[in-house]
mmCIF file of C-alpha atoms in Angstrom:
data_model
loop_
_atom_site.group_PDB
_atom_site.id
_atom_site.type_symbol
_atom_site.label_atom_id
_atom_site.label_comp_id
_atom_site.label_asym_id
_atom_site.label_seq_id
_atom_site.Cartn_x
_atom_site.Cartn_y
_atom_site.Cartn_z
ATOM 1 C CA MET A 13 -30.648 -30.974 -1.467
ATOM 2 C CA ILE A 14 -29.190 -27.908 -3.328
ATOM 3 C CA PRO A 15 -29.542 -24.859 -1.068
ATOM 4 C CA SER A 16 -31.279 -21.761 -2.755
ATOM 5 C CA ILE A 17 -29.170 -18.859 -3.783
ATOM 6 C CA GLY A 18 -30.585 -15.480 -3.393
ATOM 7 C CA PRO A 19 -29.755 -12.449 -5.616
ATOM 8 C CA ASP A 20 -27.376 -10.822 -3.079
ATOM 9 C CA THR A 21 -25.261 -13.982 -3.242
ATOM 10 C CA LEU A 22 -25.258 -14.166 -6.953
ATOM 11 C CA LEU A 23 -24.223 -10.398 -6.977
ATOM 12 C CA MET A 24 -21.252 -11.284 -4.666
ATOM 13 C CA PHE A 25 -20.341 -14.262 -7.033
ATOM 14 C CA ALA A 26 -20.239 -11.633 -9.844
ATOM 15 C CA VAL A 27 -18.014 -9.504 -7.835
ATOM 16 C CA GLY A 28 -15.627 -12.393 -7.246
ATOM 17 C CA GLY A 29 -15.806 -13.259 -10.898
ATOM 18 C CA VAL A 30 -14.798 -9.631 -11.920
ATOM 19 C CA LEU A 31 -11.880 -9.628 -9.562
ATOM 20 C CA ILE A 32 -10.673 -12.971 -11.006
ATOM 21 C CA TYR A 33 -11.232 -11.610 -14.528
ATOM 22 C CA LEU A 34 -9.197 -8.540 -13.797
ATOM 23 C CA ALA A 35 -6.367 -10.701 -12.322
ATOM 24 C CA VAL A 36 -6.258 -13.171 -15.223
ATOM 25 C CA ALA A 37 -7.345 -11.259 -18.369
ATOM 26 C CA LYS A 38 -5.987 -7.733 -17.427
ATOM 27 C CA GLU A 39 -3.234 -8.984 -15.064
ATOM 28 C CA TYR A 40 -4.038 -6.178 -12.547
ATOM 29 C CA GLU A 41 -2.201 -7.183 -9.379
ATOM 30 C CA PRO A 42 -3.010 -10.765 -9.992
ATOM 31 C CA THR A 43 -1.205 -11.872 -6.832
ATOM 32 C CA LEU A 44 -3.679 -9.997 -4.735
ATOM 33 C CA LEU A 45 -6.914 -9.916 -6.759
ATOM 34 C CA LEU A 46 -6.823 -13.573 -7.675
ATOM 35 C CA PRO A 47 -6.800 -14.873 -4.103
ATOM 36 C CA ILE A 48 -9.263 -12.253 -3.117
ATOM 37 C CA GLY A 49 -11.640 -13.117 -5.941
ATOM 38 C CA PHE A 50 -11.704 -16.691 -5.250
ATOM 39 C CA GLY A 51 -12.034 -16.086 -1.494
ATOM 40 C CA VAL A 52 -15.303 -13.989 -2.313
ATOM 41 C CA LEU A 53 -16.692 -17.098 -3.909
ATOM 42 C CA LEU A 54 -15.756 -19.312 -0.946
ATOM 43 C CA GLY A 55 -17.105 -16.785 1.613
ATOM 44 C CA ASN A 56 -20.547 -16.700 -0.109
ATOM 45 C CA LEU A 57 -21.070 -20.530 -0.606
ATOM 46 C CA PRO A 58 -24.267 -21.298 1.252
ATOM 47 C CA ASN A 59 -23.895 -23.487 4.345
ATOM 48 C CA SER A 60 -20.233 -24.008 3.503
ATOM 49 C CA PRO A 61 -18.270 -25.645 6.399
ATOM 50 C CA MET A 62 -15.362 -23.610 5.620
ATOM 51 C CA ASN A 63 -17.031 -20.573 7.081
ATOM 52 C CA GLN A 64 -18.102 -22.284 10.190
ATOM 53 C CA PRO A 65 -16.256 -22.571 13.433
ATOM 54 C CA GLU A 66 -13.334 -25.218 12.923
ATOM 55 C CA GLY A 67 -13.616 -24.574 9.183
ATOM 56 C CA LEU A 68 -10.568 -23.686 7.073
ATOM 57 C CA LEU A 69 -11.541 -19.960 6.427
ATOM 58 C CA PHE A 70 -12.679 -19.505 10.039
ATOM 59 C CA ILE A 71 -9.479 -20.743 11.390
ATOM 60 C CA LEU A 72 -7.296 -18.772 8.965
ATOM 61 C CA ILE A 73 -9.213 -15.541 9.829
ATOM 62 C CA GLU A 74 -8.754 -16.203 13.587
ATOM 63 C CA PHE A 75 -5.040 -16.877 13.184
ATOM 64 C CA GLY A 76 -4.020 -14.371 10.532
ATOM 65 C CA ILE A 77 -6.503 -11.549 10.549
ATOM 66 C CA ASP A 78 -7.725 -11.274 14.152
ATOM 67 C CA THR A 79 -4.171 -11.389 15.316
ATOM 68 C CA GLU A 80 -2.907 -9.060 12.476
ATOM 69 C CA LEU A 81 -0.237 -11.649 11.717
ATOM 70 C CA PHE A 82 -0.669 -11.986 7.989
ATOM 71 C CA PRO A 83 0.032 -8.154 7.269
ATOM 72 C CA LEU A 84 2.968 -8.280 9.452
ATOM 73 C CA PHE A 85 4.353 -11.371 7.787
ATOM 74 C CA ILE A 86 4.118 -9.461 4.517
ATOM 75 C CA PHE A 87 5.779 -6.492 5.806
ATOM 76 C CA ILE A 88 8.808 -8.684 6.754
ATOM 77 C CA GLY A 89 8.867 -9.886 3.058
ATOM 78 C CA ILE A 90 8.560 -6.353 1.733
ATOM 79 C CA GLY A 91 11.490 -5.113 4.009
ATOM 80 C CA ALA A 92 13.608 -8.068 2.608
ATOM 81 C CA MET A 93 12.955 -6.777 -1.030
ATOM 82 C CA MET A 94 13.561 -3.101 -0.230
ATOM 83 C CA ASP A 95 16.670 -1.071 -0.772
ATOM 84 C CA PHE A 96 17.034 1.880 1.191
ATOM 85 C CA ARG A 97 20.406 3.156 -0.310
ATOM 86 C CA PRO A 98 18.775 5.498 -2.725
ATOM 87 C CA LEU A 99 16.957 7.298 0.211
ATOM 88 C CA LEU A 100 20.034 7.248 2.541
ATOM 89 C CA SER A 101 22.219 8.797 -0.169
ATOM 90 C CA GLN A 102 19.596 11.529 -0.839
ATOM 91 C CA PRO A 103 17.727 12.201 2.499
ATOM 92 C CA ILE A 104 15.792 15.110 0.952
ATOM 93 C CA PHE A 105 13.493 12.588 -0.682
ATOM 94 C CA ALA A 106 12.143 11.923 2.876
ATOM 95 C CA ILE A 107 10.133 15.241 2.444
ATOM 96 C CA LEU A 108 8.362 13.704 -0.619
ATOM 97 C CA GLY A 109 7.479 10.526 1.487
ATOM 98 C CA ALA A 110 5.948 12.787 4.099
ATOM 99 C CA ALA A 111 4.091 14.849 1.603
ATOM 100 C CA GLY A 112 2.667 11.663 -0.052
ATOM 101 C CA GLN A 113 0.600 10.952 3.100
ATOM 102 C CA LEU A 114 -1.081 14.443 3.371
ATOM 103 C CA GLY A 115 -4.205 13.065 1.549
ATOM 104 C CA ILE A 116 -4.771 10.472 4.451
ATOM 105 C CA PHE A 117 -5.263 13.224 6.922
ATOM 106 C CA ALA A 118 -7.373 15.326 4.691
ATOM 107 C CA THR A 119 -9.537 12.266 4.028
ATOM 108 C CA LEU A 120 -9.811 11.632 7.671
ATOM 109 C CA ILE A 121 -11.232 15.139 8.164
ATOM 110 C CA LEU A 122 -13.689 14.567 5.123
ATOM 111 C CA ALA A 123 -14.972 11.294 6.411
ATOM 112 C CA THR A 124 -15.667 12.624 9.847
ATOM 113 C CA MET A 125 -17.538 15.596 8.198
ATOM 114 C CA ILE A 126 -19.692 13.009 6.200
ATOM 115 C CA GLY A 127 -20.548 11.262 9.348
ATOM 116 C CA PHE A 128 -18.235 8.402 9.845
ATOM 117 C CA PRO A 129 -17.105 7.779 13.476
ATOM 118 C CA LEU A 130 -13.368 8.628 14.072
ATOM 119 C CA ASN A 131 -12.290 4.921 14.096
ATOM 120 C CA GLU A 132 -14.129 4.263 10.685
ATOM 121 C CA ALA A 133 -12.704 7.592 9.220
ATOM 122 C CA ALA A 134 -9.247 6.682 10.186
ATOM 123 C CA SER A 135 -9.568 3.183 8.789
ATOM 124 C CA ILE A 136 -10.967 4.516 5.520
ATOM 125 C CA ALA A 137 -8.399 7.426 5.174
ATOM 126 C CA VAL A 138 -5.325 5.045 5.317
ATOM 127 C CA ILE A 139 -6.357 3.595 2.047
ATOM 128 C CA GLY A 140 -4.695 6.654 0.576
ATOM 129 C CA ALA A 141 -1.274 5.146 1.300
ATOM 130 C CA ILE A 142 -2.035 2.550 -1.250
ATOM 131 C CA ASP A 143 -0.523 0.054 1.082
ATOM 132 C CA GLY A 144 -2.780 -3.054 1.547
ATOM 133 C CA PRO A 145 -1.063 -4.570 4.546
ATOM 134 C CA THR A 146 -1.047 -1.186 6.405
ATOM 135 C CA SER A 147 -4.817 -0.718 5.437
ATOM 136 C CA ILE A 148 -5.743 -4.176 6.714
ATOM 137 C CA TYR A 149 -3.816 -3.769 9.984
ATOM 138 C CA VAL A 150 -5.242 -0.427 10.848
ATOM 139 C CA SER A 151 -8.849 -1.400 9.928
ATOM 140 C CA SER A 152 -8.658 -4.751 11.779
ATOM 141 C CA LEU A 153 -7.787 -2.795 14.936
ATOM 142 C CA LEU A 154 -10.162 0.148 14.550
ATOM 143 C CA ALA A 155 -13.151 -0.942 12.344
ATOM 144 C CA PRO A 156 -13.040 -4.737 11.653
ATOM 145 C CA GLU A 157 -16.723 -4.379 10.360
ATOM 146 C CA LEU A 158 -15.272 -2.393 7.358
ATOM 147 C CA LEU A 159 -12.249 -4.595 6.795
ATOM 148 C CA PRO A 160 -13.528 -6.298 3.685
ATOM 149 C CA ALA A 161 -14.478 -3.188 1.935
ATOM 150 C CA ILE A 162 -11.286 -1.436 2.924
ATOM 151 C CA ALA A 163 -9.084 -4.332 1.928
ATOM 152 C CA VAL A 164 -10.585 -4.846 -1.378
ATOM 153 C CA THR A 165 -10.555 -1.033 -2.146
ATOM 154 C CA ALA A 166 -6.935 -0.630 -1.146
ATOM 155 C CA TYR A 167 -5.799 -3.612 -3.340
ATOM 156 C CA SER A 168 -8.071 -2.504 -6.116
ATOM 157 C CA TYR A 169 -6.432 0.969 -6.224
ATOM 158 C CA MET A 170 -2.943 -0.653 -6.008
ATOM 159 C CA SER A 171 -3.777 -2.495 -9.207
ATOM 160 C CA LEU A 172 -5.012 0.677 -10.765
ATOM 161 C CA VAL A 173 -1.793 2.827 -10.009
ATOM 162 C CA PRO A 174 -0.661 2.646 -13.537
ATOM 163 C CA ILE A 175 -3.934 4.059 -14.646
ATOM 164 C CA ILE A 176 -4.549 6.742 -12.141
ATOM 165 C CA GLN A 177 -1.224 8.222 -11.570
ATOM 166 C CA PRO A 178 0.259 8.996 -14.986
ATOM 167 C CA PRO A 179 -2.639 11.317 -16.018
ATOM 168 C CA LEU A 180 -2.094 13.305 -12.629
ATOM 169 C CA MET A 181 1.674 13.569 -13.351
ATOM 170 C CA ARG A 182 0.988 15.077 -16.618
ATOM 171 C CA LEU A 183 -1.692 17.468 -15.398
ATOM 172 C CA PHE A 184 0.329 18.915 -12.439
ATOM 173 C CA THR A 185 3.626 19.076 -14.060
ATOM 174 C CA THR A 186 4.728 21.151 -17.259
ATOM 175 C CA ARG A 187 6.468 19.461 -20.225
ATOM 176 C CA ALA A 188 9.655 21.484 -19.253
ATOM 177 C CA GLU A 189 9.476 20.184 -15.525
ATOM 178 C CA ARG A 190 9.092 16.530 -16.696
ATOM 179 C CA ARG A 191 12.148 16.849 -18.934
ATOM 180 C CA ILE A 192 14.379 18.065 -15.929
ATOM 181 C CA ARG A 193 17.305 15.700 -15.825
ATOM 182 C CA MET A 194 18.637 14.465 -12.446
ATOM 183 C CA GLU A 195 22.152 13.143 -12.610
ATOM 184 C CA TYR A 196 22.420 9.973 -10.390
ATOM 185 C CA ALA A 197 25.680 10.649 -8.609
ATOM 186 C CA PRO A 198 24.807 9.495 -4.963
ATOM 187 C CA ARG A 199 27.055 9.638 -1.999
ATOM 188 C CA PRO A 200 28.428 6.050 -1.142
ATOM 189 C CA VAL A 201 26.520 4.642 1.685
ATOM 190 C CA PRO A 202 28.738 2.765 4.132
ATOM 191 C CA ARG A 203 27.529 -0.774 4.839
ATOM 192 C CA GLY A 204 27.449 0.009 8.645
ATOM 193 C CA ALA A 205 24.914 2.771 7.870
ATOM 194 C CA VAL A 206 22.841 0.440 5.777
ATOM 195 C CA ILE A 207 22.868 -2.102 8.512
ATOM 196 C CA ALA A 208 22.193 0.404 11.370
ATOM 197 C CA PHE A 209 19.337 2.250 9.501
ATOM 198 C CA PRO A 210 16.662 -0.496 10.315
ATOM 199 C CA ILE A 211 17.659 -0.666 13.867
ATOM 200 C CA VAL A 212 17.778 3.089 14.418
ATOM 201 C CA VAL A 213 14.436 3.452 12.621
ATOM 202 C CA THR A 214 12.815 0.771 14.586
ATOM 203 C CA VAL A 215 13.974 2.307 18.048
ATOM 204 C CA VAL A 216 13.303 5.934 17.140
ATOM 205 C CA VAL A 217 9.738 5.477 15.344
ATOM 206 C CA GLY A 218 8.808 2.770 18.015
ATOM 207 C CA MET A 219 9.367 5.196 20.757
ATOM 208 C CA LEU A 220 7.828 8.404 19.042
ATOM 209 C CA VAL A 221 4.834 6.482 17.630
ATOM 210 C CA PRO A 222 4.449 3.246 19.636
ATOM 211 C CA ALA A 223 1.263 2.208 17.749
ATOM 212 C CA SER A 224 3.365 1.818 14.629
ATOM 213 C CA ALA A 225 5.946 -0.342 16.287
ATOM 214 C CA PRO A 226 4.620 -3.839 14.983
ATOM 215 C CA LEU A 227 4.499 -2.365 11.351
ATOM 216 C CA ILE A 228 7.873 -0.514 11.313
ATOM 217 C CA ALA A 229 9.561 -3.361 13.230
ATOM 218 C CA THR A 230 8.634 -6.091 10.831
ATOM 219 C CA LEU A 231 9.499 -3.973 7.838
ATOM 220 C CA MET A 232 12.766 -2.995 9.283
ATOM 221 C CA PHE A 233 13.482 -6.618 10.454
ATOM 222 C CA GLY A 234 13.097 -7.816 6.799
ATOM 223 C CA SER A 235 15.527 -4.950 5.723
ATOM 224 C CA LEU A 236 17.990 -5.990 8.287
ATOM 225 C CA LEU A 237 17.839 -9.771 7.212
ATOM 226 C CA LYS A 238 18.718 -8.630 3.683
ATOM 227 C CA GLU A 239 21.384 -6.002 4.445
ATOM 228 C CA SER A 240 23.278 -7.932 7.021
ATOM 229 C CA GLY A 241 24.359 -10.224 4.272
ATOM 230 C CA VAL A 242 24.961 -13.059 6.763
ATOM 231 C CA VAL A 243 21.552 -14.787 6.499
ATOM 232 C CA PRO A 244 20.725 -14.852 2.804
ATOM 233 C CA GLN A 245 18.708 -18.054 3.235
ATOM 234 C CA LEU A 246 16.445 -16.151 5.697
ATOM 235 C CA ALA A 247 16.249 -12.958 3.456
ATOM 236 C CA ASN A 248 15.439 -15.105 0.567
ATOM 237 C CA THR A 249 12.733 -17.087 2.677
ATOM 238 C CA ALA A 250 11.158 -13.903 3.867
ATOM 239 C CA SER A 251 10.969 -12.228 0.438
ATOM 240 C CA ASN A 252 9.655 -15.189 -1.266
ATOM 241 C CA GLU A 253 8.039 -18.174 0.624
ATOM 242 C CA LEU A 254 6.841 -16.114 3.672
ATOM 243 C CA ALA A 255 5.592 -13.131 1.680
ATOM 244 C CA ASN A 256 3.941 -15.469 -1.098
ATOM 245 C CA LEU A 257 2.176 -17.790 1.507
ATOM 246 C CA SER A 258 0.982 -14.798 3.621
ATOM 247 C CA THR A 259 -0.382 -13.077 0.542
ATOM 248 C CA ILE A 260 -2.437 -16.318 -0.434
ATOM 249 C CA PHE A 261 -3.818 -16.627 3.026
ATOM 250 C CA LEU A 262 -4.552 -12.868 3.297
ATOM 251 C CA GLY A 263 -6.367 -12.679 -0.008
ATOM 252 C CA LEU A 264 -8.434 -15.778 0.626
ATOM 253 C CA THR A 265 -9.561 -14.628 4.109
ATOM 254 C CA VAL A 266 -10.146 -11.020 3.141
ATOM 255 C CA GLY A 267 -12.131 -12.096 0.068
ATOM 256 C CA SER A 268 -14.185 -14.586 2.230
ATOM 257 C CA LEU A 269 -15.157 -11.733 4.531
ATOM 258 C CA MET A 270 -16.787 -9.897 1.736
ATOM 259 C CA GLN A 271 -20.147 -11.467 2.386
ATOM 260 C CA ALA A 272 -23.414 -10.114 0.940
ATOM 261 C CA ASP A 273 -24.961 -8.974 4.189
ATOM 262 C CA THR A 274 -21.972 -6.761 5.134
ATOM 263 C CA PHE A 275 -20.606 -5.732 1.862
ATOM 264 C CA LEU A 276 -23.558 -4.729 -0.169
ATOM 265 C CA GLN A 277 -24.113 -1.428 1.913
ATOM 266 C CA THR A 278 -24.154 2.230 0.777
ATOM 267 C CA GLN A 279 -21.126 2.844 3.071
ATOM 268 C CA THR A 280 -19.062 0.658 0.534
ATOM 269 C CA LEU A 281 -19.613 3.252 -2.138
ATOM 270 C CA TYR A 282 -18.444 5.963 0.271
ATOM 271 C CA ILE A 283 -15.418 3.968 1.052
ATOM 272 C CA LEU A 284 -14.472 3.640 -2.644
ATOM 273 C CA GLY A 285 -14.997 7.355 -3.266
ATOM 274 C CA LEU A 286 -13.098 8.524 -0.160
ATOM 275 C CA GLY A 287 -10.303 5.932 -0.922
ATOM 276 C CA LEU A 288 -9.873 7.383 -4.426
ATOM 277 C CA PHE A 289 -9.826 10.974 -2.965
ATOM 278 C CA ALA A 290 -7.103 10.141 -0.554
ATOM 279 C CA PHE A 291 -5.104 8.370 -3.312
ATOM 280 C CA VAL A 292 -5.435 11.232 -5.731
ATOM 281 C CA LEU A 293 -4.812 13.787 -3.118
ATOM 282 C CA ASP A 294 -1.602 11.945 -1.884
ATOM 283 C CA THR A 295 -0.305 11.862 -5.509
ATOM 284 C CA VAL A 296 -1.077 15.437 -6.009
ATOM 285 C CA ALA A 297 0.619 16.535 -2.774
ATOM 286 C CA GLY A 298 3.776 14.718 -3.667
ATOM 287 C CA LEU A 299 3.766 16.387 -6.998
ATOM 288 C CA LEU A 300 3.234 19.775 -5.556
ATOM 289 C CA PHE A 301 6.104 19.323 -3.082
ATOM 290 C CA GLY A 302 8.252 18.194 -6.009
ATOM 291 C CA LYS A 303 7.552 21.323 -7.656
ATOM 292 C CA VAL A 304 8.620 23.289 -4.604
ATOM 293 C CA LEU A 305 11.879 21.263 -4.615
ATOM 294 C CA ALA A 306 12.331 22.002 -8.118
ATOM 295 C CA ILE A 307 12.213 25.716 -7.438
ATOM 296 C CA VAL A 308 14.378 25.600 -4.194
ATOM 297 C CA THR A 309 17.106 23.571 -5.975
ATOM 298 C CA ARG A 310 16.882 25.811 -9.101
ATOM 299 C CA GLY A 311 15.714 23.104 -11.399
ATOM 300 C CA LYS A 312 17.742 20.165 -10.076
ATOM 301 C CA VAL A 313 14.746 18.018 -8.999
ATOM 302 C CA ASN A 314 12.203 16.713 -11.340
ATOM 303 C CA PRO A 315 8.738 17.198 -9.706
ATOM 304 C CA LEU A 316 7.480 13.805 -11.059
ATOM 305 C CA VAL A 317 9.702 12.254 -8.276
ATOM 306 C CA GLY A 318 6.985 13.452 -5.878
ATOM 307 C CA ALA A 319 4.455 11.065 -7.309
ATOM 308 C CA ALA A 320 6.388 8.240 -5.985
ATOM 309 C CA GLY A 321 6.059 9.588 -2.347
ATOM 310 C CA ILE A 322 3.130 7.118 -1.885
ATOM 311 C CA SER A 323 3.951 3.505 -0.725
ATOM 312 C CA ALA A 324 2.935 1.512 -3.825
ATOM 313 C CA PHE A 325 6.570 0.195 -3.998
ATOM 314 C CA PRO A 326 8.105 -0.325 -6.537
ATOM 315 C CA MET A 327 5.219 0.266 -9.062
ATOM 316 C CA SER A 328 5.111 4.056 -8.440
ATOM 317 C CA GLY A 329 8.761 4.512 -8.698
ATOM 318 C CA ARG A 330 8.781 2.806 -12.133
ATOM 319 C CA LEU A 331 5.733 4.894 -13.367
ATOM 320 C CA VAL A 332 7.691 8.121 -12.662
ATOM 321 C CA GLN A 333 10.623 6.738 -14.820
ATOM 322 C CA ARG A 334 8.145 5.802 -17.738
ATOM 323 C CA VAL A 335 6.432 9.277 -17.715
ATOM 324 C CA ALA A 336 9.770 11.046 -17.701
ATOM 325 C CA GLN A 337 11.108 9.031 -20.587
ATOM 326 C CA GLU A 338 7.914 9.848 -22.536
ATOM 327 C CA GLU A 339 9.468 13.256 -22.745
ATOM 328 C CA ASP A 340 13.030 12.385 -23.029
ATOM 329 C CA PHE A 341 14.028 8.777 -23.591
ATOM 330 C CA THR A 342 17.530 9.342 -22.171
ATOM 331 C CA ASN A 343 16.306 10.830 -18.909
ATOM 332 C CA HIS A 344 16.776 8.443 -16.069
ATOM 333 C CA VAL A 345 15.125 9.425 -12.790
ATOM 334 C CA LEU A 346 14.291 5.972 -11.575
ATOM 335 C CA MET A 347 16.893 5.785 -8.530
ATOM 336 C CA HIS A 348 15.633 9.273 -7.320
ATOM 337 C CA ALA A 349 12.034 7.903 -7.487
ATOM 338 C CA MET A 350 12.888 4.856 -5.697
ATOM 339 C CA GLY A 351 14.305 6.977 -2.994
ATOM 340 C CA ALA A 352 10.995 8.921 -2.594
ATOM 341 C CA ASN A 353 9.059 5.599 -2.934
ATOM 342 C CA THR A 354 10.996 3.948 0.043
ATOM 343 C CA ALA A 355 10.321 7.046 1.969
ATOM 344 C CA GLY A 356 6.804 6.716 1.057
ATOM 345 C CA GLN A 357 6.583 3.164 2.415
ATOM 346 C CA LEU A 358 7.974 4.268 5.735
ATOM 347 C CA GLY A 359 5.711 7.326 5.691
ATOM 348 C CA SER A 360 2.686 5.067 5.233
ATOM 349 C CA VAL A 361 3.698 2.803 8.202
ATOM 350 C CA ILE A 362 4.121 5.971 10.457
ATOM 351 C CA ALA A 363 0.886 7.429 9.290
ATOM 352 C CA GLY A 364 -0.949 4.275 10.222
ATOM 353 C CA GLY A 365 0.587 4.531 13.654
ATOM 354 C CA VAL A 366 -0.470 8.134 14.043
ATOM 355 C CA LEU A 367 -4.017 7.309 13.080
ATOM 356 C CA LEU A 368 -4.111 4.585 15.567
ATOM 357 C CA THR A 369 -2.611 6.768 18.293
ATOM 358 C CA LEU A 370 -5.171 9.526 17.405
ATOM 359 C CA VAL A 371 -8.111 7.327 17.706
ATOM 360 C CA THR A 372 -6.835 5.809 20.949
ATOM 361 C CA MET A 373 -6.444 9.389 22.408
ATOM 362 C CA LEU A 374 -9.657 10.826 21.174
ATOM 363 C CA GLY A 375 -11.946 7.795 21.086
#
């Protein structure tokens, strides 16, 4: 007998279909939205054994979401793909990575004013980092009931970075500022410094913000695998097989949690709006701090680089280069933007740890 399907279930099928369409037809973050969209379909199948105890999705959720393993596995892969040399050769861009997190804390205040409890407000605010694994990690610990809405919002805005950020870059910078040329003549970074960096960061951040230790440790471990140069097979596995498998399973499980009875709520609209507010404010804060650096350095810093202070790596850094070249095709600011972008990745992880600590202390 075919089970009856209510309007709410049909609506969730439509949501899953839209996500799949955006992934396939528009190529908006297909590696993320395609598994999530298909997971939505699986999670809303009536009487499906996959969603029952001992079922495939149930086991994956217990193994990778409840334990936070999937986001941490992805961070190992991200670390193995990142190059911190642009940041190490120009440490000043750490300021832009910090500025790119200000929207998170402003959104935390706004969400609590609207009426969200502190744990839920913190989970929503971290969407502004535009870092899906961090958003999932924090919300799974603080507000698991909001995890589906927060995850799909974070990944949706990741896919919309090329649409949302460029207009903000043009709005908050002048044509003359966008044409500022930044010669890339970085100081050589010794191999020992590149290898020591992930070790030092793990110890220092892990001691100062213990709640961020799992995130920072896995990110830095991936970096150490890559930069050590002695285990290329492990670095390749981390950046390819481990990252890809974890992304598939994370997408399917997060999508399956988007079920009609929990997702179709008014608070989902609030999460979408607050997440966008945090994203926009993070970008604007980075641009404004970039303008300050341009003044302090007497025109040696292109303010566009500040927009890369969010952690949408490497997409945001590449967008900065594209917008700069719209004004001057010979202007190359990519490596500077990547310095800010890697700083933003570190900043988002630390911000997530700060939020976890804050909720633990005040909760």
